[in-house]
Tab-separated table of C-alpha atoms in Angstrom:
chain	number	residue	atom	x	y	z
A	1	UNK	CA	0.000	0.000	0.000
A	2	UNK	CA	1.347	3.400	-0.997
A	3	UNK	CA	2.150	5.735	1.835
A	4	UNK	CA	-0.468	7.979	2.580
A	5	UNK	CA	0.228	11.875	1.263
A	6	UNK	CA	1.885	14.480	3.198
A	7	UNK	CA	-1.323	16.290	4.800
A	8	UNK	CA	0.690	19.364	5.717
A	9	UNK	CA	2.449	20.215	2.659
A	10	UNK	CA	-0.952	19.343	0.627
A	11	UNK	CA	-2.936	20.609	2.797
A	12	UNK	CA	-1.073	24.155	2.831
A	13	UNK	CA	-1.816	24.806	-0.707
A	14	UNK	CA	-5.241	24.569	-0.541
A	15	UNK	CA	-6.461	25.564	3.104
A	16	UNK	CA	-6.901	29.702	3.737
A	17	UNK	CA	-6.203	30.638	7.606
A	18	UNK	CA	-7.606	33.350	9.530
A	19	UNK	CA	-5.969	36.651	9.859
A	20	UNK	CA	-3.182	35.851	7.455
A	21	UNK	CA	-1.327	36.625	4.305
A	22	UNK	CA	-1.016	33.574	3.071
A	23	UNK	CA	1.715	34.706	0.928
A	24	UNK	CA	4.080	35.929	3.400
A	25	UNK	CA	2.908	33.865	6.552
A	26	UNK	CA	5.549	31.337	8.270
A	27	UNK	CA	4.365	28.223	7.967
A	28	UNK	CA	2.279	27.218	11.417
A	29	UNK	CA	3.604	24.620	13.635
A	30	UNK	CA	1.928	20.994	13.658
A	31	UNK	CA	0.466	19.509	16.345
A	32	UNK	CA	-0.211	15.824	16.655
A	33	UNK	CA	-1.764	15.744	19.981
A	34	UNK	CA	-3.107	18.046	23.300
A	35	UNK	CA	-2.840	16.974	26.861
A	36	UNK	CA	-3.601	19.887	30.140
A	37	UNK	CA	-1.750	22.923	29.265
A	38	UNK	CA	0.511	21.541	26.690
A	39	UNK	CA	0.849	21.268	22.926
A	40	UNK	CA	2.485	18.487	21.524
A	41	UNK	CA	4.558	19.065	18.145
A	42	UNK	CA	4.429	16.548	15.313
A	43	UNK	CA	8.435	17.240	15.711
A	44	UNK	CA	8.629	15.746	19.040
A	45	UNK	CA	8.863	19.053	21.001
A	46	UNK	CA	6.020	20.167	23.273
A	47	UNK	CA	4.475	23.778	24.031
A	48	UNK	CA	3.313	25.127	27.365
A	49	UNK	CA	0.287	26.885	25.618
A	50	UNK	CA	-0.443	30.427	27.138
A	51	UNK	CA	-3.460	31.215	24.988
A	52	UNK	CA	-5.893	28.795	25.419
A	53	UNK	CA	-6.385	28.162	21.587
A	54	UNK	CA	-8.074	31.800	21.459
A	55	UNK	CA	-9.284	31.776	25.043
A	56	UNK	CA	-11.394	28.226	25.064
A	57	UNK	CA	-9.526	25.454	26.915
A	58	UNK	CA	-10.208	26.904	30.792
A	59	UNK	CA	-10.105	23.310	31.723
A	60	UNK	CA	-6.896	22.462	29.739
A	61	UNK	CA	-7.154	19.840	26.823
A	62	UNK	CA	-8.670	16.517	27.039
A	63	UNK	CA	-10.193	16.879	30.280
A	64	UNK	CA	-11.678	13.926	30.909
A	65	UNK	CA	-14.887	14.730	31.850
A	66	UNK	CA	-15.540	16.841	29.006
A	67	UNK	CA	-14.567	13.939	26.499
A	68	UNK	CA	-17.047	11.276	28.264
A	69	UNK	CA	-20.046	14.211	27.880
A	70	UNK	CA	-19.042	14.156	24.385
A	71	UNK	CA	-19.000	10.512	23.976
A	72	UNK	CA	-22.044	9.554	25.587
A	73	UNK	CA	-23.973	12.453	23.768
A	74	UNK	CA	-22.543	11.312	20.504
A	75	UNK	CA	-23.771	8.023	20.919
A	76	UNK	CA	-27.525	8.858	22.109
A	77	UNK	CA	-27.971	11.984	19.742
A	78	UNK	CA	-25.112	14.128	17.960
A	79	UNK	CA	-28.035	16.554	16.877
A	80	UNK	CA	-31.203	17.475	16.244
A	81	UNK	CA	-32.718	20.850	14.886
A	82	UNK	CA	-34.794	22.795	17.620
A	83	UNK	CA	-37.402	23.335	15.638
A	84	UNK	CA	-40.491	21.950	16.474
A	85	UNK	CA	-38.214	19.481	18.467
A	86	UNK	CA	-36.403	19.255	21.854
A	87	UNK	CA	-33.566	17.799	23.561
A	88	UNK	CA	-32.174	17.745	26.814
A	89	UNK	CA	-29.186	19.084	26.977
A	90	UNK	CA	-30.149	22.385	25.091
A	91	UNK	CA	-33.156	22.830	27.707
A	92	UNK	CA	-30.736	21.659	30.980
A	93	UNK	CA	-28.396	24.364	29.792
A	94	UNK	CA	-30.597	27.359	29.055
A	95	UNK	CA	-32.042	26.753	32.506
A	96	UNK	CA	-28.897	26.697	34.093
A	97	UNK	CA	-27.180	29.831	32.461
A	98	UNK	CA	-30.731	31.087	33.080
A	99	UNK	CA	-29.818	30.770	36.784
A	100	UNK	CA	-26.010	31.461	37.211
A	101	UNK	CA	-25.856	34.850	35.030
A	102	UNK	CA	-27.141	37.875	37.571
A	103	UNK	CA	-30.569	40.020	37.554
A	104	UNK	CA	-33.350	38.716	35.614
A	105	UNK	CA	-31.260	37.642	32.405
A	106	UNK	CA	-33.103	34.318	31.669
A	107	UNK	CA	-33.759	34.002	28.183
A	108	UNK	CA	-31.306	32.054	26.066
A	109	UNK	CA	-30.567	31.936	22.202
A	110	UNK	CA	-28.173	29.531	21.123
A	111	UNK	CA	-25.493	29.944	18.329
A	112	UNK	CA	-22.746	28.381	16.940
A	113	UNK	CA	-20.257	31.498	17.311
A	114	UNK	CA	-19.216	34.443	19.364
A	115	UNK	CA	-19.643	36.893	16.750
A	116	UNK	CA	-23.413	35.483	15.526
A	117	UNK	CA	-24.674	35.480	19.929
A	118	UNK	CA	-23.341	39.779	18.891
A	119	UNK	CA	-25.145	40.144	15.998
A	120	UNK	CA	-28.595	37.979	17.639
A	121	UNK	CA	-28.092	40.940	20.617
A	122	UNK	CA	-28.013	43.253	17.815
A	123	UNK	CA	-31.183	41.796	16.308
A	124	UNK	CA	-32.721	41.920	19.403
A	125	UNK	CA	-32.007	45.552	21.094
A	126	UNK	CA	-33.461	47.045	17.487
A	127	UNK	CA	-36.486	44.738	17.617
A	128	UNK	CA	-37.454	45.386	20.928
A	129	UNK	CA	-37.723	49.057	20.256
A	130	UNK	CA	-40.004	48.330	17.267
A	131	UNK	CA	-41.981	45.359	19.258
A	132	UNK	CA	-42.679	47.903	22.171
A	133	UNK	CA	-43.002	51.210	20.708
A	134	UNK	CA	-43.092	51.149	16.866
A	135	UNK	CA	-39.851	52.946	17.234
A	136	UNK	CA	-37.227	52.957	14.668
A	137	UNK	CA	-33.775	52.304	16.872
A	138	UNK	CA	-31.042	50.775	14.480
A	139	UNK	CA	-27.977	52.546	15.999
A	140	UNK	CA	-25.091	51.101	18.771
A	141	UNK	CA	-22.669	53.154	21.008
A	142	UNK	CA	-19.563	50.432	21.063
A	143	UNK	CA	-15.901	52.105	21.993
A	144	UNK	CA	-12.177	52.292	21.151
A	145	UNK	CA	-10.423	49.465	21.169
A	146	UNK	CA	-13.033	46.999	21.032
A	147	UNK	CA	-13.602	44.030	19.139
A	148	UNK	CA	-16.740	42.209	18.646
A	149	UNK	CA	-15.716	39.874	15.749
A	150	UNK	CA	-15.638	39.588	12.390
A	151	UNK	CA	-19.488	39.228	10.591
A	152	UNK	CA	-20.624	42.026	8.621
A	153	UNK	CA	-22.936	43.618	11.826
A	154	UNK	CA	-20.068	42.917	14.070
A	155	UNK	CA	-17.171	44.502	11.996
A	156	UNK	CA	-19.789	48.072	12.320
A	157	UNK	CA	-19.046	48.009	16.201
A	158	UNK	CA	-15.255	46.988	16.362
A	159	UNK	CA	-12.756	49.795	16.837
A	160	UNK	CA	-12.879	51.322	13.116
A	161	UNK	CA	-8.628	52.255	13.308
A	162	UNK	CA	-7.053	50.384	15.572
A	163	UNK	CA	-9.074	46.872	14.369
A	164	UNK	CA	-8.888	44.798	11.278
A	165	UNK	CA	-11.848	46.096	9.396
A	166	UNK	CA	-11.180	49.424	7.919
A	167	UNK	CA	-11.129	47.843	4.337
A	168	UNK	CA	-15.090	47.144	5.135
A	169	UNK	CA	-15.587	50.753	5.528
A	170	UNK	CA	-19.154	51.829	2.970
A	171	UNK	CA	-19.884	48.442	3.079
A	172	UNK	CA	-20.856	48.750	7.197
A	173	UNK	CA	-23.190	50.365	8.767
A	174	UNK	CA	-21.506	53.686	10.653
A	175	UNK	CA	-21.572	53.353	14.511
A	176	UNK	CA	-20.745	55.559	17.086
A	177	UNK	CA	-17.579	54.231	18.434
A	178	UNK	CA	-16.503	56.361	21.372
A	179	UNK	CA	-13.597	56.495	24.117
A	180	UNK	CA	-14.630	54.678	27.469
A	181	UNK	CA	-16.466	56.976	30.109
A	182	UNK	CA	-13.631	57.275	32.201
A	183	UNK	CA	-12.907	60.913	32.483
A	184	UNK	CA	-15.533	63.511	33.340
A	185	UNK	CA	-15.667	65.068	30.201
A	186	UNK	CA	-16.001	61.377	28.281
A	187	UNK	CA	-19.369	60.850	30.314
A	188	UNK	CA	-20.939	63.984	29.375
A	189	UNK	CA	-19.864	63.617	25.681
A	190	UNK	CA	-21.761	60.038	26.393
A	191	UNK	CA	-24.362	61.457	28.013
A	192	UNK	CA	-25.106	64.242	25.429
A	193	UNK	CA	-24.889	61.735	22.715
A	194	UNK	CA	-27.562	59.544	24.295
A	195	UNK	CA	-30.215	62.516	25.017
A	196	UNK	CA	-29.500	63.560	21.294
A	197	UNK	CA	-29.907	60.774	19.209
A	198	UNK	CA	-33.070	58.505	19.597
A	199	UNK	CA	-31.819	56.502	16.819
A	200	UNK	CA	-29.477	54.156	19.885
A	201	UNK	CA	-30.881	51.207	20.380
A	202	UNK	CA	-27.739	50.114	22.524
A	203	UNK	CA	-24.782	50.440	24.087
A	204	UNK	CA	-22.103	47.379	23.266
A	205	UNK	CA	-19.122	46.735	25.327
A	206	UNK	CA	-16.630	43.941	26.586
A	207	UNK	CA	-16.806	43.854	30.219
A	208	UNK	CA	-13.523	45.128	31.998
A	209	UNK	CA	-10.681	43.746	29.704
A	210	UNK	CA	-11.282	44.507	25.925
A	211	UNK	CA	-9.293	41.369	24.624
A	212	UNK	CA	-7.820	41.414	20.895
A	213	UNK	CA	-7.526	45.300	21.458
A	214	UNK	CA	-4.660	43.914	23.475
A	215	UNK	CA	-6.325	43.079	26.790
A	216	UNK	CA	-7.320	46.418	27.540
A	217	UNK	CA	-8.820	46.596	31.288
A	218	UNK	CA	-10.868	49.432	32.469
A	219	UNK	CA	-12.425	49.460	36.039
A	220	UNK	CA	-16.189	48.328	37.527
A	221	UNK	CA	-16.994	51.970	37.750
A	222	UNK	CA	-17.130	52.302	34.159
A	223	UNK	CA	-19.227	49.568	33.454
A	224	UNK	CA	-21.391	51.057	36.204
A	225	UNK	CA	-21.672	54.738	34.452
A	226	UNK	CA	-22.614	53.144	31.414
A	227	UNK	CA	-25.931	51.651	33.286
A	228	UNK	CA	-26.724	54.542	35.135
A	229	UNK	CA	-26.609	56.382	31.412
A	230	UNK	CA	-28.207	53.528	29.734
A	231	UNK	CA	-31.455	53.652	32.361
A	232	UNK	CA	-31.981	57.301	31.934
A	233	UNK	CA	-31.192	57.338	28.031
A	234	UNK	CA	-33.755	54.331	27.931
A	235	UNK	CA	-31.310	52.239	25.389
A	236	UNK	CA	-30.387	48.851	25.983
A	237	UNK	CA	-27.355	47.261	27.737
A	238	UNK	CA	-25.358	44.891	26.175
A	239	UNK	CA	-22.527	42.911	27.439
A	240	UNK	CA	-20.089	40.702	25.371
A	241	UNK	CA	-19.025	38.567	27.459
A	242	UNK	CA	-17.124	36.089	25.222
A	243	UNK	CA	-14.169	36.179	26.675
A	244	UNK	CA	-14.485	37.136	30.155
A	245	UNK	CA	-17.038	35.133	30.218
A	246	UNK	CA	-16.642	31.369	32.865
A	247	UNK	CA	-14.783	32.670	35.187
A	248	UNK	CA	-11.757	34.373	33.363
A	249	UNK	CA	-11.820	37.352	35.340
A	250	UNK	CA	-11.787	35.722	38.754
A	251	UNK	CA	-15.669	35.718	39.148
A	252	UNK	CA	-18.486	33.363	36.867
A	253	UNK	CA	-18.731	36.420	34.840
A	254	UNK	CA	-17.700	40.322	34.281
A	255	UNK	CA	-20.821	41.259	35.475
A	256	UNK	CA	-20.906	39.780	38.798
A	257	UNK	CA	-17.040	40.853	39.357
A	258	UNK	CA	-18.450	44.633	38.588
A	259	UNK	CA	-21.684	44.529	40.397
A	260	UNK	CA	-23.623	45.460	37.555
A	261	UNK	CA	-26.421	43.875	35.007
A	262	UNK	CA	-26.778	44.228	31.685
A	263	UNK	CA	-29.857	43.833	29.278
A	264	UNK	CA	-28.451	40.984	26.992
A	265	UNK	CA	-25.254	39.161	27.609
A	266	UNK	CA	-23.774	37.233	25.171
A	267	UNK	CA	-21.725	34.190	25.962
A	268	UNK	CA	-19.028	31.501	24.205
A	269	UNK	CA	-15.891	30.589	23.779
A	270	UNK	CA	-14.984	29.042	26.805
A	271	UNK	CA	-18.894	27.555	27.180
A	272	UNK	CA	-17.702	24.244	26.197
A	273	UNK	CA	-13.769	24.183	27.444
A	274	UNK	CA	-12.660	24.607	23.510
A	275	UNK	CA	-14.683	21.072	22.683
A	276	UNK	CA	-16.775	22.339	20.008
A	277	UNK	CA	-18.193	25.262	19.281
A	278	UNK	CA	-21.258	27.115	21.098
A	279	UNK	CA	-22.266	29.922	21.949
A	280	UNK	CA	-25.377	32.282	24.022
A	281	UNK	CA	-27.180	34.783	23.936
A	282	UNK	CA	-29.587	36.067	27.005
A	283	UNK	CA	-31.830	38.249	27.593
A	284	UNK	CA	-33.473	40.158	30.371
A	285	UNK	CA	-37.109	39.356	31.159
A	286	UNK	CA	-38.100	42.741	30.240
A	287	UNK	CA	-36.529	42.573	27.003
A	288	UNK	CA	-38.133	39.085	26.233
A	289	UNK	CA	-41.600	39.688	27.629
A	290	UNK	CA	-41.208	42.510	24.061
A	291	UNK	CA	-41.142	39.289	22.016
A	292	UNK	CA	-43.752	36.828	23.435
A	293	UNK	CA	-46.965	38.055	22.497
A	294	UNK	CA	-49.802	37.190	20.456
A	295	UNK	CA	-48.676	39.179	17.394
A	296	UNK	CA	-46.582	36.531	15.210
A	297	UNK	CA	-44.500	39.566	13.550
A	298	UNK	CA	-42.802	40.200	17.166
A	299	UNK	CA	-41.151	36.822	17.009
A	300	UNK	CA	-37.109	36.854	17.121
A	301	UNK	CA	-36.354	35.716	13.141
A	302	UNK	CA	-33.278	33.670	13.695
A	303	UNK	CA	-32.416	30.392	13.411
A	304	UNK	CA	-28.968	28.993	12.632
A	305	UNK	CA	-28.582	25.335	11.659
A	306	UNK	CA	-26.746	24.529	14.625
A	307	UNK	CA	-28.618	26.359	17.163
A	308	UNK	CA	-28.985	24.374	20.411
A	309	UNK	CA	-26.425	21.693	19.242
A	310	UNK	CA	-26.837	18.396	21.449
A	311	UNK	CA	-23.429	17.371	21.879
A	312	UNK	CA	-22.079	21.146	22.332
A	313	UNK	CA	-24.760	21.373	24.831
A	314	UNK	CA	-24.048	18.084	26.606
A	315	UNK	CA	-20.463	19.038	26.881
A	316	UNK	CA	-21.507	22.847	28.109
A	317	UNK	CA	-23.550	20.676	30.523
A	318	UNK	CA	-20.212	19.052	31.867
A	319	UNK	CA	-18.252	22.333	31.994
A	320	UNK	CA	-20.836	24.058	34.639
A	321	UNK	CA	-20.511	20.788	36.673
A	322	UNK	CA	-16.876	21.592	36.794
A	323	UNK	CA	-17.896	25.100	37.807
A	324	UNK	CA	-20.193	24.056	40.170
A	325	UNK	CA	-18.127	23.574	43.862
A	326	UNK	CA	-16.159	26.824	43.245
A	327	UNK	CA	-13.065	25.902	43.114
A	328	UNK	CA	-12.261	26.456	39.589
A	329	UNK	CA	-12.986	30.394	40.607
A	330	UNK	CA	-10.952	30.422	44.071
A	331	UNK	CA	-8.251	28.456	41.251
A	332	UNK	CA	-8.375	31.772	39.338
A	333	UNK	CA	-8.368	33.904	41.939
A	334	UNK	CA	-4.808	32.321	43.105
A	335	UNK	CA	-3.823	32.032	39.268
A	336	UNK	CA	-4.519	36.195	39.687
A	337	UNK	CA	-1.834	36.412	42.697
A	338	UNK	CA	0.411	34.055	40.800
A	339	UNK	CA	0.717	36.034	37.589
A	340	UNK	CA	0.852	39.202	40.085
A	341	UNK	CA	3.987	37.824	41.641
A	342	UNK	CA	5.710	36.499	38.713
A	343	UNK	CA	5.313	39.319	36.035
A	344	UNK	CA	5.933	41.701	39.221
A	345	UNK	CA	9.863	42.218	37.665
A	346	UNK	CA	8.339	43.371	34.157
A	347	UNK	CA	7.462	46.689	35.707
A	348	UNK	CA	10.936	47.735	36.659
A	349	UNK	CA	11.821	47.508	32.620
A	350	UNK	CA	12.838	50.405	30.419
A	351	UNK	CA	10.991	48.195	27.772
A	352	UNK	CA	7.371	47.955	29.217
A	353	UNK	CA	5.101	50.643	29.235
A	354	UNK	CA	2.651	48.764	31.237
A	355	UNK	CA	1.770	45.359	33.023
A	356	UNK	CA	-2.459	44.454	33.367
A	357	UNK	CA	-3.650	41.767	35.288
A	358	UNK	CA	-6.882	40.299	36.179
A	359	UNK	CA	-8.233	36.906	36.411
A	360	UNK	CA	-6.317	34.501	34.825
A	361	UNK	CA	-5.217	36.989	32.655
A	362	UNK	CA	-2.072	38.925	32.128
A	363	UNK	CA	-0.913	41.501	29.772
A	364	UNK	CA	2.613	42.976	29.410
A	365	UNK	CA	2.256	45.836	26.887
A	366	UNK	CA	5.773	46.673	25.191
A	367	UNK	CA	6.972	50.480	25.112
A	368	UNK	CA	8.243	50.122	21.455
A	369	UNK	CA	6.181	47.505	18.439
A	370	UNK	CA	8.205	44.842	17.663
A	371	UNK	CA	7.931	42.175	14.621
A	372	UNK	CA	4.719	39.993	15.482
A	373	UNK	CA	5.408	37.192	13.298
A	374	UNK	CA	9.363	37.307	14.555
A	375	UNK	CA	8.454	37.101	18.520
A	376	UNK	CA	5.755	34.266	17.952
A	377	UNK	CA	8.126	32.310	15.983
A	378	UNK	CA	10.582	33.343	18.890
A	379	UNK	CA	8.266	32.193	21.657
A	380	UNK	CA	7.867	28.865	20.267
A	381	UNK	CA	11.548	28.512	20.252
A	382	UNK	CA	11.348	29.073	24.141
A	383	UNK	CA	8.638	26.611	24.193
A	384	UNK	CA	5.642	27.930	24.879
A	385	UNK	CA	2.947	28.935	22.621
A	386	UNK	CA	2.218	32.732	23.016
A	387	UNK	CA	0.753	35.484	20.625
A	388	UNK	CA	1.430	38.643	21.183
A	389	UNK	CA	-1.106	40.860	20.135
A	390	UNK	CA	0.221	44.422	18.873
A	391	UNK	CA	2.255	45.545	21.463
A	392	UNK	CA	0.651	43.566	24.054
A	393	UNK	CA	2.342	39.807	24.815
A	394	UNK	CA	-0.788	38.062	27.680
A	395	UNK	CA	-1.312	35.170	28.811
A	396	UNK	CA	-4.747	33.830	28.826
A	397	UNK	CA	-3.750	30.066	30.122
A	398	UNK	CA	-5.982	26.749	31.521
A	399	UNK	CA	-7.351	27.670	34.793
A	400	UNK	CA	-5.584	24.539	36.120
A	401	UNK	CA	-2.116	25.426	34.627
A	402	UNK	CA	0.321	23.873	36.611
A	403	UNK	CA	3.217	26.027	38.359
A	404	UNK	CA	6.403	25.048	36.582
A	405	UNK	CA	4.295	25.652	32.941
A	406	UNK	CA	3.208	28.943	34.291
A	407	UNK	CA	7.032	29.849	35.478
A	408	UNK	CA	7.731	29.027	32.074
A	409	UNK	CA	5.431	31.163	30.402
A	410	UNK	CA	6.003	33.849	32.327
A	411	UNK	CA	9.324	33.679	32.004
A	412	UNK	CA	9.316	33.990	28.470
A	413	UNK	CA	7.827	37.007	28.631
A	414	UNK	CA	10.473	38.592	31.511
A	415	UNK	CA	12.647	36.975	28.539
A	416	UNK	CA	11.149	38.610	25.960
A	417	UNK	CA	11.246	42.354	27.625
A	418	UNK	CA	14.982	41.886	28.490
A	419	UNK	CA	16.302	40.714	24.843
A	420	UNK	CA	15.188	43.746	22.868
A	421	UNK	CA	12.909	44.105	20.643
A	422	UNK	CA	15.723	44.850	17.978
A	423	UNK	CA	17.305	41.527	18.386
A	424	UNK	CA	13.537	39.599	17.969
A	425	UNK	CA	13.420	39.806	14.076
C-alpha cells in the first residue's frame, strides 16, 4: 500500500487561515496531539500553551470529563434541529445559564459562534424598540479598542482604526464608536450623545478587559456609568461577554465581578472548554416579555442550523458541573496572585510601558512595536505557545495550569522584555 500523502504540505496549498497573508505567513507549527496545558509538536517538542487556543480550553485539553459528555452524547444523539423538536441538553443548559448569570437575564438563544450570539443581541435591542413602541432604533454606542468579531454587523461596532476592518468601511453600517467613560468630560460627551440621538438602540461593550484590542482593562466603575446612562437614556445594555465570560476574570462572569447587570449578555468561547463550538445569547425578562406576544411579527427571526447543538450542549452541561463547587474560581483567583507575583519584575523595565492583570489573565504591553510574526516564531523557540497581540504579549492560560508551565510562560515574557525588541526579528 502506498504511503499515505503528506497532509501538511498538501494541505497548505489549498487551506486559507484566519488573519493571514497567506503569501508571506511562516508556515504554522503541527500539532499531533493536546494533553492539560501543553501542545504536543508533530516534531517531538512540546508547548506550554499560554493562549488557550483563542481563550477556550479553561479546563486544559482533554479533560476527561468533558470527552465522556461528548461521547455519551454522541452516541444517544449528535443533533437534532430545535425546531419543532427538543432535547435535553439544550433545555438543561438554558435553565442553568438562566440561573447562574445575575438580575433577571433568563432568556437564552443559542449559536454556533461568538460573533453570531453579537449580531442575535443586535437583532434583538433594534427589535425590541419596534416590538414595544413602533420605534425605529437601528444605531449602537460600542468604543475604542473593542472588538466584537468579524461578521458584517459585528465589523460596524469593532474599533474602526485600531481593528482589522477598515477595508469594510461603505460596506458597514456607521456606529458611534466612542472612548470609554472614564474621564468627566467622556461621560458627558456620552451622556449628550444619548439625550441627542433617539436613533441608539444600545450600548455594546466587553466587560472590563477589551481582549484582541490587546487586553485592555478598564475598572467596575465604568461599566457602572454606562448603566446609570443607559437607564436614563432608555437604550439597551449589552454585554459581550465572550471572553471574560466562565470565570476568566476571577468571578463566573464580568458582570458579577463589577456589580452590575446588563440587558443581553452574550456568551461563548470558553462555554464548552474549547470542545466544540457554542455559543449564548440572554436576555433580560423585560426585554423578552417585548417578544412573546400574540402578534406573530414580534417573534425573534433567527435560526442557525446549529442552534442548540446536542453534543455542544451536553459538553456545556459538563463544563458548569466543573464550575459548580467553586473551586475552579478560588483556582483563578490564586492564578490572579500568581501572575501578580511572577510578572511583578516586568514593571521595573525600560521596555514595558505597562503590566495588566486580572483573572487569569495577564498583559505585558511593550513600550516600542516589535515584529509579530518574529516574537511568535521566537516564543515557540522558548517553548511555549504565546501570541502577542500588537504591542501587548498576555497570557490567557488553563485555569488549572500547573506552576512550573506557568514559570515558564512567564518567564518567556520577563525573557522577551529583556532581549530587545531589535534583536527579535
Amino acid at each position: 500500500m502506498a504511503d499515505p500523502k503528506d497532509w501538511f504540505t498538501e494541505g497548505l496549498e489549498h487551506i486559507w487561515l484566519p488573519y493571514a497573508q497567506m503569501r508571506t505567513l511562516p508556515a504554522p507549527v503541527a500539532i499531533s496531539r493536546t494533553e492539560g496545558a501543553r501542545l504536543y509538536l508533530a516534531d517531538g517538542r512540546e508547548l506550554v500553551d499560554g493562549v488557550g487556543s483563542w481563550w477556550t480550553s479553561v479546563h486544559g485539553y482533554n479533560r476527561a470529563e468533558l470527552l465522556n459528555a461528548a461521547r455519551a452524547q454522541m452516541e444517544k444523539m449528535p443533533h437534532i434541529m430545535l425546531g419543532g423538536l427538543a432535547h435535553e441538553p439544550a433545555y438543561r443548559l438554558a435553565s442553568r445559564l438562566a440561573a447562574l448569570t445575575p438580575g433577571e437575564l433568563s432568556r437564552v438563544f443559542f449559536t454556533e459562534s461568538g460573533s453570531v450570539a453579537v449580531e442575535v443581541a443586535m437583532k434583538i435591542a433594534i427589535q425590541y424598540f419596534r416590538n414595544t413602541a413602533g420605534a425605529s432604533r437601528t444605531k449602537f454606542v460600542s468604543f475604542l479598542g473593542g472588538y466584537h468579531g468579524d461578521t458584517l454587523a459585528t465589523m460596524s461596532v469593532c474599533d474602526p482604526d485600531e481593528g482589522m476592518h477598515h477595508m469594510f468601511r461603505g460596506a458597514l453600517q456607521e456606529q458611534y464608536v466612542v472612548a470609554l467613560p472614564e474621564t468627566r468630560d467622556q461621560i458627558r460627551a456620552l451622556e449628550t450623545l444619548l439625550a441627542t440621538d433617539k436613533k441608539i438602540a444600545a450600548i455594546l461593550i466587553e466587560p472590563l478587559i477589551q481582549g484582541a484590542g490587546g487586553m485592555r482593562m478598564h475598572s467596575p466603575q465604568v461599566l457602572k456609568t454606562l448603566r446609570r446612562l443607559c437607564d436614563q437614556a432608555g437604550v439597551l445594555l449589552i454585554f459581550d461577554e465572550i471572553f471574560t465570560g466562565f470565570g476568566r476574570t476571577g468571578e463566573m462572569f464580568a458582570a458579577n465581578r463589577a456589580g452590575v447587570t446588563p440587558d443581553i449578555m452574550c456568551l461563548g468561547k470558553a462555554i464548552t472548554g474549547g470542545i466544540t463550538p457554542l455559543a449564548a445569547t440572554i436576555a433580560s425578562s423585560k426585554v423578552y416579555s417585548a417578544f412573546h406576544t400574540d402578534n406573530p411579527d414580534h417573534a425573534l427571526m433567527h435560526g442557525p442550523t446549529y442552534t442548540g447543538h446536542a453534543l455542544a450542549c451536553a459538553v456545556a452541561n459538563a463544563g458548569l458541573d466543573l464550575f459548580a463547587d467553586g473551586s475552579l474560581i478560588k483556582r483563578v483567583k490564586k492564578l490572579e496572585a500568581s501572575l501578580t507575583n511572577l510578572l511583578a519584575p516586568a514593571r521595573d523595565l525600560d521596555s514595558v510601558a505597562d503590566v495588566r492583570i486580572l483573572g487569569a489573565v495577564a498583559a505585558v504591553e511593550m513600550a516600542e512595536p516589535f515584529p509579530l510574526e518574529a516574537a511568535r516564531k521566537w516564543f515557540i523557540d522558548q517553548g511555549t505557545f504565546i501570541r502577542p497581540l500588537g504591542r501587548t504579549v498576555y497570557l490567557s492560560p488553563a485555569y488549572a495550569i500547573g506552576e512550573d508551565d506557568l514559570s515558564r510562560l512567564t518567564g518567556a515574557i520577563l525573557k522577551f522584555a529583556k532581549t530587545g525588541i531589535s534583536d527579535i526579528g
